[in-house]
Structure formats: structure tokens, C-alpha cells
């Protein structure tokens, strides 16, 4: 559970579930994990939409529930251009 309102700040000293307003999935496989949100069709797998990029949240896991850091992946966003040019000999 995360908060997407009020600058998306989680207050761990305020133990009230009303500070959360959004649910994302935590998937663990092997030694790695992913935070997933399926509400946006335009967000690629493994990335969170901008409104889900928050500092922390509450991981719901029964008696093992705990506060966690929500870490988004760092991705390369850039462009590489390649230009080919050839100069030919023109005969007049």
C-alpha cells in the first residue's frame, strides 16, 4: 500500500491506514523482486507509473507486514542516431 497524495510522503510515526490510497503488487522471485502496477497500459513491465514513484509503503503480509522502501528501476532513456554519408565524384 502506498500514498499518492500530499506529495506521496509516508509518515511512519502516524500509524493510520488512511494515509494510504493506492495498492501495488510486490513480487519476489529468487533473490530479486519487482513492484508492479497494472493500472496503466502504457507502463512497461517492471516499471512504475509516475504517481507510484514514492519513498515508501506498507507491505501487507499477514503477521510479517512491514514498512518498505519502494524503489523504482533506473532505466536508460536516450537516443542514439547514426548518419551515413558518402561523397561521390561528379563528372561534368
PDB file of C-alpha atoms in Angstrom:
ATOM      1  CA  UNK A   1       0.000   0.000   0.000  1.00  0.00           C
ATOM      2  CA  UNK A   2       1.311   3.452  -0.877  1.00  0.00           C
ATOM      3  CA  UNK A   3       0.197   7.041  -0.682  1.00  0.00           C
ATOM      4  CA  UNK A   4      -0.109   9.004  -3.926  1.00  0.00           C
ATOM      5  CA  UNK A   5      -1.471  12.201  -2.358  1.00  0.00           C
ATOM      6  CA  UNK A   6       0.126  15.007  -0.302  1.00  0.00           C
ATOM      7  CA  UNK A   7       3.461  14.766  -2.093  1.00  0.00           C
ATOM      8  CA  UNK A   8       3.461  10.964  -1.604  1.00  0.00           C
ATOM      9  CA  UNK A   9       5.129  11.131   1.787  1.00  0.00           C
ATOM     10  CA  UNK A  10       4.694   8.218   4.163  1.00  0.00           C
ATOM     11  CA  UNK A  11       4.719   9.173   7.830  1.00  0.00           C
ATOM     12  CA  UNK A  12       5.873   6.069   9.763  1.00  0.00           C
ATOM     13  CA  UNK A  13       5.079   7.803  13.070  1.00  0.00           C
ATOM     14  CA  UNK A  14       1.409   8.103  12.100  1.00  0.00           C
ATOM     15  CA  UNK A  15       0.037   4.527  12.337  1.00  0.00           C
ATOM     16  CA  UNK A  16      -3.171   5.041  10.400  1.00  0.00           C
ATOM     17  CA  UNK A  17      -4.196   3.163   7.249  1.00  0.00           C
ATOM     18  CA  UNK A  18      -5.982   6.277   5.974  1.00  0.00           C
ATOM     19  CA  UNK A  19      -2.677   7.698   4.820  1.00  0.00           C
ATOM     20  CA  UNK A  20      -2.598   5.011   2.106  1.00  0.00           C
ATOM     21  CA  UNK A  21      -4.756   5.302  -1.002  1.00  0.00           C
ATOM     22  CA  UNK A  22      -3.228   3.018  -3.620  1.00  0.00           C
ATOM     23  CA  UNK A  23      -2.237  -0.627  -3.936  1.00  0.00           C
ATOM     24  CA  UNK A  24       0.623  -2.054  -5.991  1.00  0.00           C
ATOM     25  CA  UNK A  25       1.940  -5.627  -6.142  1.00  0.00           C
ATOM     26  CA  UNK A  26       5.229  -6.850  -4.667  1.00  0.00           C
ATOM     27  CA  UNK A  27       6.508  -9.943  -6.470  1.00  0.00           C
ATOM     28  CA  UNK A  28       9.535 -11.831  -5.166  1.00  0.00           C
ATOM     29  CA  UNK A  29      11.419 -14.409  -7.209  1.00  0.00           C
ATOM     30  CA  UNK A  30      14.720 -15.866  -6.079  1.00  0.00           C
ATOM     31  CA  UNK A  31      16.899 -13.088  -4.683  1.00  0.00           C
ATOM     32  CA  UNK A  32      15.190 -10.396  -6.718  1.00  0.00           C
ATOM     33  CA  UNK A  33      11.847  -8.591  -6.572  1.00  0.00           C
ATOM     34  CA  UNK A  34       9.627  -6.255  -8.555  1.00  0.00           C
ATOM     35  CA  UNK A  35       6.991  -3.683  -7.676  1.00  0.00           C
ATOM     36  CA  UNK A  36       4.220  -3.871 -10.275  1.00  0.00           C
ATOM     37  CA  UNK A  37       1.227  -1.729 -11.163  1.00  0.00           C
ATOM     38  CA  UNK A  38      -1.142  -2.978 -13.844  1.00  0.00           C
ATOM     39  CA  UNK A  39      -3.424   0.051 -13.989  1.00  0.00           C
ATOM     40  CA  UNK A  40      -1.530   1.782 -16.800  1.00  0.00           C
ATOM     41  CA  UNK A  41      -1.405   0.132 -20.217  1.00  0.00           C
ATOM     42  CA  UNK A  42       1.478   2.386 -21.249  1.00  0.00           C
ATOM     43  CA  UNK A  43       3.865   1.439 -18.448  1.00  0.00           C
ATOM     44  CA  UNK A  44       6.286  -1.377 -19.389  1.00  0.00           C
ATOM     45  CA  UNK A  45       6.753  -4.448 -17.182  1.00  0.00           C
ATOM     46  CA  UNK A  46       8.895  -3.785 -14.137  1.00  0.00           C
ATOM     47  CA  UNK A  47       8.414  -0.010 -14.175  1.00  0.00           C
ATOM     48  CA  UNK A  48       6.032   2.011 -12.051  1.00  0.00           C
ATOM     49  CA  UNK A  49       3.978   4.907 -13.409  1.00  0.00           C
ATOM     50  CA  UNK A  50       4.966   8.383 -12.153  1.00  0.00           C
ATOM     51  CA  UNK A  51       2.225   8.543  -9.497  1.00  0.00           C
ATOM     52  CA  UNK A  52       3.644   5.366  -7.884  1.00  0.00           C
ATOM     53  CA  UNK A  53       7.223   6.634  -7.562  1.00  0.00           C
ATOM     54  CA  UNK A  54       7.131   7.169  -3.802  1.00  0.00           C
ATOM     55  CA  UNK A  55       9.638   6.741  -0.985  1.00  0.00           C
ATOM     56  CA  UNK A  56       7.936   4.001   0.984  1.00  0.00           C
ATOM     57  CA  UNK A  57       4.878   1.938   1.607  1.00  0.00           C
ATOM     58  CA  UNK A  58       3.343  -0.765   3.758  1.00  0.00           C
ATOM     59  CA  UNK A  59       3.964  -4.346   2.669  1.00  0.00           C
ATOM     60  CA  UNK A  60       0.932  -6.417   3.639  1.00  0.00           C
ATOM     61  CA  UNK A  61       1.974  -9.972   4.535  1.00  0.00           C
ATOM     62  CA  UNK A  62      -0.140 -11.105   7.477  1.00  0.00           C
ATOM     63  CA  UNK A  63       1.911 -11.069  10.677  1.00  0.00           C
ATOM     64  CA  UNK A  64       5.009 -10.214   8.628  1.00  0.00           C
ATOM     65  CA  UNK A  65       3.615  -6.840   7.432  1.00  0.00           C
ATOM     66  CA  UNK A  66       6.250  -4.105   7.477  1.00  0.00           C
ATOM     67  CA  UNK A  67       7.201  -0.686   6.150  1.00  0.00           C
ATOM     68  CA  UNK A  68       9.299  -0.936   2.980  1.00  0.00           C
ATOM     69  CA  UNK A  69      11.121   1.331   0.588  1.00  0.00           C
ATOM     70  CA  UNK A  70       9.542   1.412  -2.856  1.00  0.00           C
ATOM     71  CA  UNK A  71      12.409   1.559  -5.285  1.00  0.00           C
ATOM     72  CA  UNK A  72      11.795   2.233  -8.923  1.00  0.00           C
ATOM     73  CA  UNK A  73      14.206   0.903 -11.503  1.00  0.00           C
ATOM     74  CA  UNK A  74      16.763   3.174 -13.073  1.00  0.00           C
ATOM     75  CA  UNK A  75      16.343   2.947 -16.803  1.00  0.00           C
ATOM     76  CA  UNK A  76      18.247   4.398 -19.697  1.00  0.00           C
ATOM     77  CA  UNK A  77      16.190   6.921 -21.567  1.00  0.00           C
ATOM     78  CA  UNK A  78      18.080   8.203 -24.502  1.00  0.00           C
ATOM     79  CA  UNK A  79      18.523   8.120 -28.214  1.00  0.00           C
ATOM     80  CA  UNK A  80      21.345   7.107 -30.500  1.00  0.00           C
ATOM     81  CA  UNK A  81      21.457   8.470 -34.027  1.00  0.00           C
ATOM     82  CA  UNK A  82      23.654   7.196 -36.794  1.00  0.00           C
ATOM     83  CA  UNK A  83      24.273   9.091 -40.025  1.00  0.00           C
ATOM     84  CA  UNK A  84      25.922   7.622 -43.069  1.00  0.00           C
ATOM     85  CA  UNK A  85      27.326   9.966 -45.666  1.00  0.00           C
ATOM     86  CA  UNK A  86      29.075   9.245 -48.902  1.00  0.00           C
ATOM     87  CA  UNK A  87      30.657  11.702 -51.279  1.00  0.00           C
ATOM     88  CA  UNK A  88      30.817  10.679 -54.871  1.00  0.00           C
ATOM     89  CA  UNK A  89      32.813  12.108 -57.770  1.00  0.00           C
ATOM     90  CA  UNK A  90      30.687  14.031 -60.254  1.00  0.00           C
ATOM     91  CA  UNK A  91      31.939  14.373 -63.835  1.00  0.00           C
ATOM     92  CA  UNK A  92      30.847  17.498 -65.793  1.00  0.00           C
TER      93      UNK A  92
END
